[in-house]
Coordinates of C-alpha atoms and ligand atoms in Angstrom, one line a residue:
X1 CA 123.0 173.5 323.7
X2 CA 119.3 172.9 323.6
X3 CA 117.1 172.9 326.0
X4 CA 113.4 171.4 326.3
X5 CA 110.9 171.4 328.8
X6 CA 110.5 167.8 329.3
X7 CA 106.9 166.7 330.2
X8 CA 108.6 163.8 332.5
X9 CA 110.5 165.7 335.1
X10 CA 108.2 169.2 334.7
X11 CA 111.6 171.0 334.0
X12 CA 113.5 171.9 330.9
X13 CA 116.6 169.9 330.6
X14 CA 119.6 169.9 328.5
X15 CA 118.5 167.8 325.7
X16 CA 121.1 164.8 325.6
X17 CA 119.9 161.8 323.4
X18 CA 121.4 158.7 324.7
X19 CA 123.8 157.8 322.0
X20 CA 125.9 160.9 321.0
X21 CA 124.7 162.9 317.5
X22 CA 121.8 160.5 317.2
X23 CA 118.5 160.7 318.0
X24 CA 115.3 158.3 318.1
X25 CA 112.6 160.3 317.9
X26 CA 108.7 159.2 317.8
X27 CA 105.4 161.1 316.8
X28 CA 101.9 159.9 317.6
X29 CA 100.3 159.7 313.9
X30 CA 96.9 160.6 313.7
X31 CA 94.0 158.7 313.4
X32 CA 92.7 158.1 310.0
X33 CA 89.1 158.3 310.3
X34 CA 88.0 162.0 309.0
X35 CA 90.9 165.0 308.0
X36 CA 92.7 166.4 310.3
X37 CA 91.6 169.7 312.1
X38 CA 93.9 172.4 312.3
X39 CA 94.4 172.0 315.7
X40 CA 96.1 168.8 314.8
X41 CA 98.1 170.1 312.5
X42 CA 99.6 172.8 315.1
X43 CA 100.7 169.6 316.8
X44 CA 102.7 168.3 313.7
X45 CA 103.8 171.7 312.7
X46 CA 105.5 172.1 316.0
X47 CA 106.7 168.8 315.8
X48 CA 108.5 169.3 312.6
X49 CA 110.3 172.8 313.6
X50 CA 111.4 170.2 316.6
X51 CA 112.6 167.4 313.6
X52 CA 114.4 169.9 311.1
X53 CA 115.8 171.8 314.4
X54 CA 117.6 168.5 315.5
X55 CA 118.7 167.6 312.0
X56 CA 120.2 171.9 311.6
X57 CA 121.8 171.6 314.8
X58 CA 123.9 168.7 313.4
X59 CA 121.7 165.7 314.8
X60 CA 120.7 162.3 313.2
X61 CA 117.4 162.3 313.6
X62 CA 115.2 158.9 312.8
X63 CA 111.7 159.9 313.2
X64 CA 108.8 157.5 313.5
X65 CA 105.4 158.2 313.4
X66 CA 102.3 155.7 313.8
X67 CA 99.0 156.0 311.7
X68 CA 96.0 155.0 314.2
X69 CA 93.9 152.8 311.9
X70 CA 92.6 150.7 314.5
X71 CA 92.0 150.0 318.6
X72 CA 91.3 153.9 318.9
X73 CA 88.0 154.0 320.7
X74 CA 85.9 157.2 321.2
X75 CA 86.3 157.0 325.0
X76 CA 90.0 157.0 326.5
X77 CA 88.5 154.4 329.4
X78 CA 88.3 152.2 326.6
X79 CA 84.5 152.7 326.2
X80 CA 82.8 153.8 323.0
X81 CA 83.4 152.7 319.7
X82 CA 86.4 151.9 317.7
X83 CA 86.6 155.5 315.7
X84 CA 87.8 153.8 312.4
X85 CA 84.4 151.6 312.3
X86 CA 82.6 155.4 313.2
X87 CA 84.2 156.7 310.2
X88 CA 83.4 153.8 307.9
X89 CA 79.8 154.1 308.9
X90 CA 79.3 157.5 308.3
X91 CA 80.9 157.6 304.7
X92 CA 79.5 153.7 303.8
X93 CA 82.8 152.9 303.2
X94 CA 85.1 150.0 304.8
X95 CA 87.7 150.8 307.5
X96 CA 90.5 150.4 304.8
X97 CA 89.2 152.7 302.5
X98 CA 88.6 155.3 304.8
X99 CA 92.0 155.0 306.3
X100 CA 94.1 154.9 303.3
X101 CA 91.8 158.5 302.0
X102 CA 92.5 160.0 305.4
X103 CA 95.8 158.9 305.0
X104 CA 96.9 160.4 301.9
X105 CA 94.6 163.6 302.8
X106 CA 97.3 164.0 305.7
X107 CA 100.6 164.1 304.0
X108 CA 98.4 166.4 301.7
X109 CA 98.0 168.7 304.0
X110 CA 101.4 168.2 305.7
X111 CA 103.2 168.8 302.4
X112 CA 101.5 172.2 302.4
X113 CA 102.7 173.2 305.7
X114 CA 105.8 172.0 304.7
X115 CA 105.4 169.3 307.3
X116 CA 108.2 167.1 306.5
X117 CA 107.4 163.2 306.4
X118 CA 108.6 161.0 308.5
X119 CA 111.6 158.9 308.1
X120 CA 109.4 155.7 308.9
X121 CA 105.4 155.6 308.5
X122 CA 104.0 153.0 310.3
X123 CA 100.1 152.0 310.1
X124 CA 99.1 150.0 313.4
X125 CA 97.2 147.3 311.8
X126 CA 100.7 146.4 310.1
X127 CA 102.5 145.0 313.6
X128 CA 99.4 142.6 314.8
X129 CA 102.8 140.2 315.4
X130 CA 104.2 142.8 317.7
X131 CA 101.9 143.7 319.9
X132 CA 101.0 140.2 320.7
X133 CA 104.4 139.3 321.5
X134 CA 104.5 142.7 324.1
X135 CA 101.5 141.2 325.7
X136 CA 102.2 137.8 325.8
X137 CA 105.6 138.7 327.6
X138 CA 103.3 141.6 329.7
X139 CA 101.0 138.5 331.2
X140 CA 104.4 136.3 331.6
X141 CA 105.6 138.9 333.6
X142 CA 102.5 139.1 336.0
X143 CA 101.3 143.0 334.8
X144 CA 98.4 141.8 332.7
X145 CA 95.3 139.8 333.3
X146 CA 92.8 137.9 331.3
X147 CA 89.2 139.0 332.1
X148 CA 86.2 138.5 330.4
X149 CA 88.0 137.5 327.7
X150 CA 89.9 140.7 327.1
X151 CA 93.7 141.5 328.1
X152 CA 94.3 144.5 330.7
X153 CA 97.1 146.1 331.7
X154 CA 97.5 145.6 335.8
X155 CA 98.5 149.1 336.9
X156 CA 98.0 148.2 340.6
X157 CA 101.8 146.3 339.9
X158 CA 103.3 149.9 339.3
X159 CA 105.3 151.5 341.5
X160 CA 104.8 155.1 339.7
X161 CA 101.8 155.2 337.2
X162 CA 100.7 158.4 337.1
X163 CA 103.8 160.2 336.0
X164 CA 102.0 163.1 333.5
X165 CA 99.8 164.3 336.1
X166 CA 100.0 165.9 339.9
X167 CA 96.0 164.9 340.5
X168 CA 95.0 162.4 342.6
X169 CA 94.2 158.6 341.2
X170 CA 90.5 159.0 342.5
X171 CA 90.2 162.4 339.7
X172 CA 92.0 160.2 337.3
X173 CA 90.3 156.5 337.3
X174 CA 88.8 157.1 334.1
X175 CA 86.1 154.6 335.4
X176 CA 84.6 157.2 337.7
X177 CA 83.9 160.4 335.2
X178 CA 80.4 161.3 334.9
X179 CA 79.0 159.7 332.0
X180 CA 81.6 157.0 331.8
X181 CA 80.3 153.5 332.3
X182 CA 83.2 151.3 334.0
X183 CA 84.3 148.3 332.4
X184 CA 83.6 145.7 334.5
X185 CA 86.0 143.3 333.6
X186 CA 88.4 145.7 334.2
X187 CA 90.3 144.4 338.1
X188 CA 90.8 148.8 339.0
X189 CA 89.6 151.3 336.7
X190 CA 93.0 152.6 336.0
X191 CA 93.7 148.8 334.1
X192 CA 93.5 149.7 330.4
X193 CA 92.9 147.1 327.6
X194 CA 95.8 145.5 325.8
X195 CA 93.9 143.3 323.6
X196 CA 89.9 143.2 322.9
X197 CA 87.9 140.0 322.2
X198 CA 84.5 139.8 323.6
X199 CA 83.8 143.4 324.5
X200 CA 83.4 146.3 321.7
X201 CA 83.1 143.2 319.1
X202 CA 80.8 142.9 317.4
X203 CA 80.7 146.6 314.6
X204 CA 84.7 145.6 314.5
X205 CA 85.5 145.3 310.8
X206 CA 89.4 144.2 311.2
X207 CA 89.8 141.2 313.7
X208 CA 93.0 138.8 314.0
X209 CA 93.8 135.6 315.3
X210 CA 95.8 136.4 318.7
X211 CA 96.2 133.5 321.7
X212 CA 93.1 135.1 323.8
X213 CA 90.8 134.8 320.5
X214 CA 90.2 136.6 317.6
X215 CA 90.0 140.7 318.4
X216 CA 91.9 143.6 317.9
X217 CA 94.5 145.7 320.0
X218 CA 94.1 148.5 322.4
X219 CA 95.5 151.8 321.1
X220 CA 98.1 152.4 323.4
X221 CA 100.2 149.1 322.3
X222 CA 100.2 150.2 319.6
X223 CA 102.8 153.4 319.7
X224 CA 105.2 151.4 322.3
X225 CA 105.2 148.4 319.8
X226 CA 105.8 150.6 316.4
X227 CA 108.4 152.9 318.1
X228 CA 110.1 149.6 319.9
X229 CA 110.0 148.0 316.2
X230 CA 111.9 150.8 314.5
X231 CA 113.8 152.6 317.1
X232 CA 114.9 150.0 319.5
X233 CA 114.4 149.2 323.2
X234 CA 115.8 153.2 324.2
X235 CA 113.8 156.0 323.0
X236 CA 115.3 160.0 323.3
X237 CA 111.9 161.9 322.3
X238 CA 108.5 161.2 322.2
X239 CA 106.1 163.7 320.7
X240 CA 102.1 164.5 321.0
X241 CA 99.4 166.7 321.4
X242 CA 99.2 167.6 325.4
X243 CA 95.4 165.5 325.1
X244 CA 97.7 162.5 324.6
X245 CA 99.7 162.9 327.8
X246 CA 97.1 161.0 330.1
X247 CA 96.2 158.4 329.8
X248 CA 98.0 157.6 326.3
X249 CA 101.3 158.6 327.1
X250 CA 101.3 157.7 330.9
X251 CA 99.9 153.7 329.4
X252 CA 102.5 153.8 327.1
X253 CA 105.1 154.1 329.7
X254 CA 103.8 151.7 332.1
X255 CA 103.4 148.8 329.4
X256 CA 106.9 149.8 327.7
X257 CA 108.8 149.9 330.5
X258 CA 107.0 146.6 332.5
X259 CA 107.7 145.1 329.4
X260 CA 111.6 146.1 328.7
X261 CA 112.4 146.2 332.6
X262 CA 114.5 149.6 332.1
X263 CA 113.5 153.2 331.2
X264 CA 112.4 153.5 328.2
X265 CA 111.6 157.2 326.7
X266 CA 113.8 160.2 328.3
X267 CA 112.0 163.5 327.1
X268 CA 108.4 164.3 326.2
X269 CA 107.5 166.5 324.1
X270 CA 103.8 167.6 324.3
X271 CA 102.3 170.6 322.4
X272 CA 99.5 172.5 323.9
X273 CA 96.4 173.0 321.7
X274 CA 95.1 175.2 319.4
X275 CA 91.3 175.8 320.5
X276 CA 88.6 178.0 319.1
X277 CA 87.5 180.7 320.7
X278 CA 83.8 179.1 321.9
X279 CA 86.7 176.1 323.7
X280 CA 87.7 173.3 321.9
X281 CA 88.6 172.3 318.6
X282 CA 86.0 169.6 317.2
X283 CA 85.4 167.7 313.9
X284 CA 81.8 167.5 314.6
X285 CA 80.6 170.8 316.0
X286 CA 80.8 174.4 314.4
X287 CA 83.2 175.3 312.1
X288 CA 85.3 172.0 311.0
X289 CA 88.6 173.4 310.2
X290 CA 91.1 172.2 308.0
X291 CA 93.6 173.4 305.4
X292 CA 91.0 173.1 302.6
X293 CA 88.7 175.0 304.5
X294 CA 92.1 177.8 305.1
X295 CA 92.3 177.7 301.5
X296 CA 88.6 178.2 300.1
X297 CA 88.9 181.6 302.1
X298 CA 92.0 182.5 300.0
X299 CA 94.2 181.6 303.0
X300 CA 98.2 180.2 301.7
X301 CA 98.6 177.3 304.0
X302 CA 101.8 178.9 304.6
X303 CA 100.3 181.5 306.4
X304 CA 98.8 178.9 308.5
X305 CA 102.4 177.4 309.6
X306 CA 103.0 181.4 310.7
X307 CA 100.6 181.9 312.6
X308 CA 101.2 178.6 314.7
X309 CA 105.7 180.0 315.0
X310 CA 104.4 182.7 316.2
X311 CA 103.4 181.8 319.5
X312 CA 105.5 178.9 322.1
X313 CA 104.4 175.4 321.5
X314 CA 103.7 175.2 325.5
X315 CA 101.1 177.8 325.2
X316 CA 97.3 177.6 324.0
X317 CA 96.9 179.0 320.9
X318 CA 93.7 180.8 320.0
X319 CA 92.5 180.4 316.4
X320 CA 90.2 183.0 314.8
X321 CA 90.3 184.1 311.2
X322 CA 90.7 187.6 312.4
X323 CA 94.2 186.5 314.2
X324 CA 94.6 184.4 310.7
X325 CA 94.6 187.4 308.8
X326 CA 96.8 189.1 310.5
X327 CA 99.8 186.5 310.2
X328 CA 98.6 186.7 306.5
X329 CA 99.5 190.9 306.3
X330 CA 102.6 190.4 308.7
X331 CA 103.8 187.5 306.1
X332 CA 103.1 189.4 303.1
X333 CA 105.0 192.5 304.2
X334 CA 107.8 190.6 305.6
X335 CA 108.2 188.9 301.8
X336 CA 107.9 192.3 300.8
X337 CA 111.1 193.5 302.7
X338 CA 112.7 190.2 301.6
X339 CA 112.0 190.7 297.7
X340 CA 113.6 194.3 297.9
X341 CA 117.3 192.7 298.7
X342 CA 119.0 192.1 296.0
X343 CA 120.5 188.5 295.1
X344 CA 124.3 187.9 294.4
X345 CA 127.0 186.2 294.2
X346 CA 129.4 187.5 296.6
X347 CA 130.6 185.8 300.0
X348 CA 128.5 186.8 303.2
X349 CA 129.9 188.8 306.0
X350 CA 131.1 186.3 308.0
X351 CA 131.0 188.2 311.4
X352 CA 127.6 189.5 310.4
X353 CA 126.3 185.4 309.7
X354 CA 127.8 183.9 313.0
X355 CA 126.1 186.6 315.1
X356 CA 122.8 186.6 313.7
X357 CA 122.5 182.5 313.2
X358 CA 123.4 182.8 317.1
X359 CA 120.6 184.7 318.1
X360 CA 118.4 182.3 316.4
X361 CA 119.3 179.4 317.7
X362 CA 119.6 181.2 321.0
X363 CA 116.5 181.4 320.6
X364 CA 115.7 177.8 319.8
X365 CA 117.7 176.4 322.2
X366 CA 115.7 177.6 324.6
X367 CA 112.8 175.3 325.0
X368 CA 112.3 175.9 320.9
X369 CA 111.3 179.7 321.3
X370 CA 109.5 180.1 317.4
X371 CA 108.2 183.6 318.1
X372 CA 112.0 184.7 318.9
X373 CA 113.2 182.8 316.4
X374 CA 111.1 184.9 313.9
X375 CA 112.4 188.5 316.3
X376 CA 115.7 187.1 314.9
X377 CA 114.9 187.3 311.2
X378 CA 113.7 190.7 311.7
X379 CA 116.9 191.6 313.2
X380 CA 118.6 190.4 310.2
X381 CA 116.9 193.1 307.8
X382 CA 117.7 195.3 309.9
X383 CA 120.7 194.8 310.2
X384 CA 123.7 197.3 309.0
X385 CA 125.0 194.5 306.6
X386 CA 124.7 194.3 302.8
X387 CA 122.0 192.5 301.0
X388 CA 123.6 188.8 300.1
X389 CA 124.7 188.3 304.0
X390 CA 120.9 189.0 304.6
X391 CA 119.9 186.7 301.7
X392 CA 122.4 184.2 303.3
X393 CA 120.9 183.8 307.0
X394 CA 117.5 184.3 305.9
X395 CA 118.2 181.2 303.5
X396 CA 119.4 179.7 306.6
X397 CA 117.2 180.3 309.5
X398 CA 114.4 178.7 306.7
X399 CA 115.8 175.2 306.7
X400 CA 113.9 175.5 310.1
X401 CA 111.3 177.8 309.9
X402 CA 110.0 176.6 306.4
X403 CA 108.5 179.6 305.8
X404 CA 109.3 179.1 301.7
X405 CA 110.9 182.6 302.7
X406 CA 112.8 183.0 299.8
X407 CA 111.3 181.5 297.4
X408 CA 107.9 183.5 297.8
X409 CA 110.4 186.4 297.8
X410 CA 111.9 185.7 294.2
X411 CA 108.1 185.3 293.2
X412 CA 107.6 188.5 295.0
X413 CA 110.6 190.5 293.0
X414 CA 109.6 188.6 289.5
X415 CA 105.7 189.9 289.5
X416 CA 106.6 193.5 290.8
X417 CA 109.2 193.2 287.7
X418 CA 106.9 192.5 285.3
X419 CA 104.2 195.1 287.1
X420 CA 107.0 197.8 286.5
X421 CA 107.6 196.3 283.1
X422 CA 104.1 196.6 282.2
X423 CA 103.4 200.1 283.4
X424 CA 106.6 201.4 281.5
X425 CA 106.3 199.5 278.5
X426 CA 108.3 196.5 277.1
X427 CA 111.5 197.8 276.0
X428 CA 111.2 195.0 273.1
X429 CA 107.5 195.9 272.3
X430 CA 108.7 199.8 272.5
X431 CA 111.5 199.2 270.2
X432 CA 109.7 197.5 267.5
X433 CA 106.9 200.1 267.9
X434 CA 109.5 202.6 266.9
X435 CA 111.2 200.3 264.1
X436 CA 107.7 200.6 262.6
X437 CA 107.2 204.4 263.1
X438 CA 110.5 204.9 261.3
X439 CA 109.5 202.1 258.7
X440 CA 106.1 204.2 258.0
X441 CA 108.3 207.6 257.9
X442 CA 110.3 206.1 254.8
X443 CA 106.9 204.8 253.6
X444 CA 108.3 201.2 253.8
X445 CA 104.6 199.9 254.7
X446 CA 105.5 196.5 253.9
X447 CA 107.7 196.6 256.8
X448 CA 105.2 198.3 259.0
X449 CA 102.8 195.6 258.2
X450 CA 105.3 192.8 258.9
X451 CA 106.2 194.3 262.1
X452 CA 102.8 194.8 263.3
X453 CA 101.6 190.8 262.3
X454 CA 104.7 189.8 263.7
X455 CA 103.9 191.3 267.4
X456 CA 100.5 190.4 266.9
X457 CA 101.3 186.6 266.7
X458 CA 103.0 187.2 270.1
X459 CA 99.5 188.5 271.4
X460 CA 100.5 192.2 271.2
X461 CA 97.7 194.4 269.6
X462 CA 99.1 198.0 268.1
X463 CA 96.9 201.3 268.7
X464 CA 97.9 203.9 266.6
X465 CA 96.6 207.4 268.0
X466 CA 97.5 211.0 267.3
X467 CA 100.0 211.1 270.0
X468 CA 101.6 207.9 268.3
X469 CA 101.4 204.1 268.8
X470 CA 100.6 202.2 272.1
X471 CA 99.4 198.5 272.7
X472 CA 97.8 196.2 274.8
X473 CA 98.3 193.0 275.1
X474 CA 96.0 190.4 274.9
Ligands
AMP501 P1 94.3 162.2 316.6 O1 94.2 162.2 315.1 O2 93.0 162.5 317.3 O3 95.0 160.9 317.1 O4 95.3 163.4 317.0 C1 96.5 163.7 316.3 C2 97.3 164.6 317.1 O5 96.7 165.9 317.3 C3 97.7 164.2 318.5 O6 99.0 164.4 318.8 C4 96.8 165.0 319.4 O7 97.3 165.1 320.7 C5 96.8 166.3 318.7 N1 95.6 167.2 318.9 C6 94.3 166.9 319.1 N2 93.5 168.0 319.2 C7 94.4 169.1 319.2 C8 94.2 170.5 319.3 N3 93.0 171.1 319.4 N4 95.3 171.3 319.2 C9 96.6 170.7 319.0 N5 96.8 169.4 318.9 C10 95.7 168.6 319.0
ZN502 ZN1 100.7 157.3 320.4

């Protein structure tokens, strides 16, 4: 049974998706204005052992995630500027271009971390028709307002509102942070913008036709209108990075669930972040790191998704590229130990398989426990079992982990092959060496000569020396 500490009720819960075996499950996508930073990416990476761990313990999972290519403004209190038309400006592109490179640069870098995609991909500017028929319905209902010609949320006709957080609405109305100009259309400065016309208008590159003019949609609508499209008025999970919890998260639930007039989403799922160690993890300051950045320091992205199992996805997560290579000489050693069973065909030991596979998804059932997940394939080489049984729950417990376990292994076991090969000789380059020997012995020196042209046209140079003949290939 698995259990997950579900954001909601601050308590890990059996999780029990609403319709037996199946489960809806959505992921905020990113937004598609620059690459995503690694932090990010620990986000989706924890995600996805969440996905393939529903889908191994015998689940249907449909996953949906979003791709922010509009409405998401640099403020949360809907202040700033759209940071699509940011992105456009700073690489003197349009907003399309930039979000179908930052697009593709995502499932880039998610196919490296073995990040698996999505069953349904959604961008937001693709469901203009949706969101205006949530809002429509929304003002119908009395819990949205026309004011200076943009649409709010009312939160003041919520019972509960604040559902992510234990602080106090003062601390929370966005309006009222240092720095933070409140809207003034806004009615309370917890209201949140549903549709933009006149405000934040004018740099706005992709505008539709909507009943209150011609503008574009806030962000949040646009997650509860994408996962309603594809996944139906009842959602079991809902995924993010814990920065998403308030106010995304907590607007997403007030507008879904005004708008359906029943529960909507059962269990959150939010993933703490990875930070640097000067604080937080930025795009603009310091080091901007991403997997291309990993890889031009001779980092495997691999490495990358090990370092992130190896702590809980409820826990900050310190990046430094000391703690980086660390994973990498932990990961390399444990392929190591891997490459040095040896693969056949026999049948597994099948008391051996059920215990081990128990203790690691002992360990993922409760509240997805990675690091004791990976104690649990360390257990199984050391285990007093024979090689394949080893080879068969390490093939296993890697349909979760995605480690490429043992396939980096066979690499592993194939090089130090040919290493061995290569300091002992090739047995077929030895052997025609001493065809040759005993060809020049019976003075047969047309044969010597053949054999020698012959193994130099496979790249194999001869060096004949008083002690006899070596080579070296070239
Ligand atoms: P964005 O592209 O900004 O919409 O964010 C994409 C995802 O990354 C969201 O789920 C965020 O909550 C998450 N996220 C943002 N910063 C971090 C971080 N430093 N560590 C982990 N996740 C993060
Ligand atoms: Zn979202």
């Amino acid at each position: 049974m698995l259990y997950l500490y579900n954001s909601l009720s601050r308590e890990r819960e059996e999780f029990r998706p609403r319709v037996e075996g199946k489960v809806g499950m959505y992921t905020c996508g990113p937004t598609v204005y620059h690459f995503a930073h690694i932090g990010n990416l620990r986000t989706y990476i924890m995600e996805d052992i969440l996905d393939r761990y529903l889908r191994y313990s015998g689940y249907d999972v449909k996953r949906v995630m979003n791709i922010t290519d509009v409405g998401h403004l640099t403020g949360d209190s809907d202040d700033g500027e759209d940071k699509m038309v940011e992105g456009a400006k700073r690489e003197h592109k349009t907003v399309l271009e930039i979000a179908k490179f930052y697009t593709d640069a995502f499932f880039e870098d998610c196919k490296k971390l073995n990040i698996r995609r999505p069953d349904v991909v959604e961008p937001a500017t693709h469901c203009i028709g949706e969101y205006i028929k949530i809002i429509k319905k929304l003002l119908e209902k009395g819990y949205a307002y026309v004011s200076g010609g943009n649409v709010y949320f009312d939160t003041s006709k919520l019972e509960n509102y604040y559902v992510f957080n234990r602080q106090n609405e003062e601390d929370l109305a966005v309006g009222v942070r240092e720095g933070v100009e409140a809207d003034s259309a806004k009615r309370s400065n917890c209201d949140f913008a549903l549709w933009f016309t006149k405000s934040k208008f004018e740099d706005q590159e992709l505008k539709w036709n909507s009943p209150w003019g011609l503008g574009y949609p806030g962000w949040h609508i646009e997650c509860s209108a994408i996962s309603m499209k594809h996944l139906g008025e009842y959602l079991d999970i809902h995924c993010g990075g814990i920065d998403n919890a308030f106010p995304h998260h907590t607007n997403e639930i007030a507008q879904s669930e005004a708008y359906l007039g029943h529960e909507w989403c059962r269990y959150w799922f939010h993933v703490l972040h990875l930070n640097t160690q000067s604080g937080k993890m930025s795009k603009s300051k310091g080091e901007f790191l991403t997997v291309s950045l990993l890889e031009e320091k001779g980092f495997a992205p691999i490495v990358y998704r090990f370092f992130c199992l190896g702590s809980h996805y409820r826990k900050a997560l310190v990046f430094s590229w000391d703690a980086l290579e660390n994973a990498r000489g932990t990961y390399d050693k444990l392929i190591s130990r891997v490459a040095q069973l040896t693969p056949s065909d026999s049948a597994p030991d099948e008391g051996i398989y059920t215990e081990y596979k128990r203790r690691f998804t002992d360990a993922l059932d409760s509240d997805l426990n990675t690091s004791l997940a990976i104690t649990a394939l360390y257990d199984v080489l050391k285990a007093d079992t024979d090689d394949a049984t080893k080879l068969a729950l390490l093939g296993d417990f890697d349909r979760v982990l995605c480690l490429d376990i043992l396939k980096n292994a066979a690499a592993r076991r194939r090089a130090d092959e040919l290493a061995d090969q290569a300091a002992s000789g090739d047995p077929e380059i030895l052997s025609a060496i001493a065809r040759r020997a005993e060809a020049k012995k019976n003075r047969d020196f047309a044969e010597a000569d053949r054999i020698r042209a012959e193994l130099a046209a496979r790249g194999v140079t001869l060096i004949d020396t008083p002690n006899g003949t070596t080579y070296k290939l070239s």
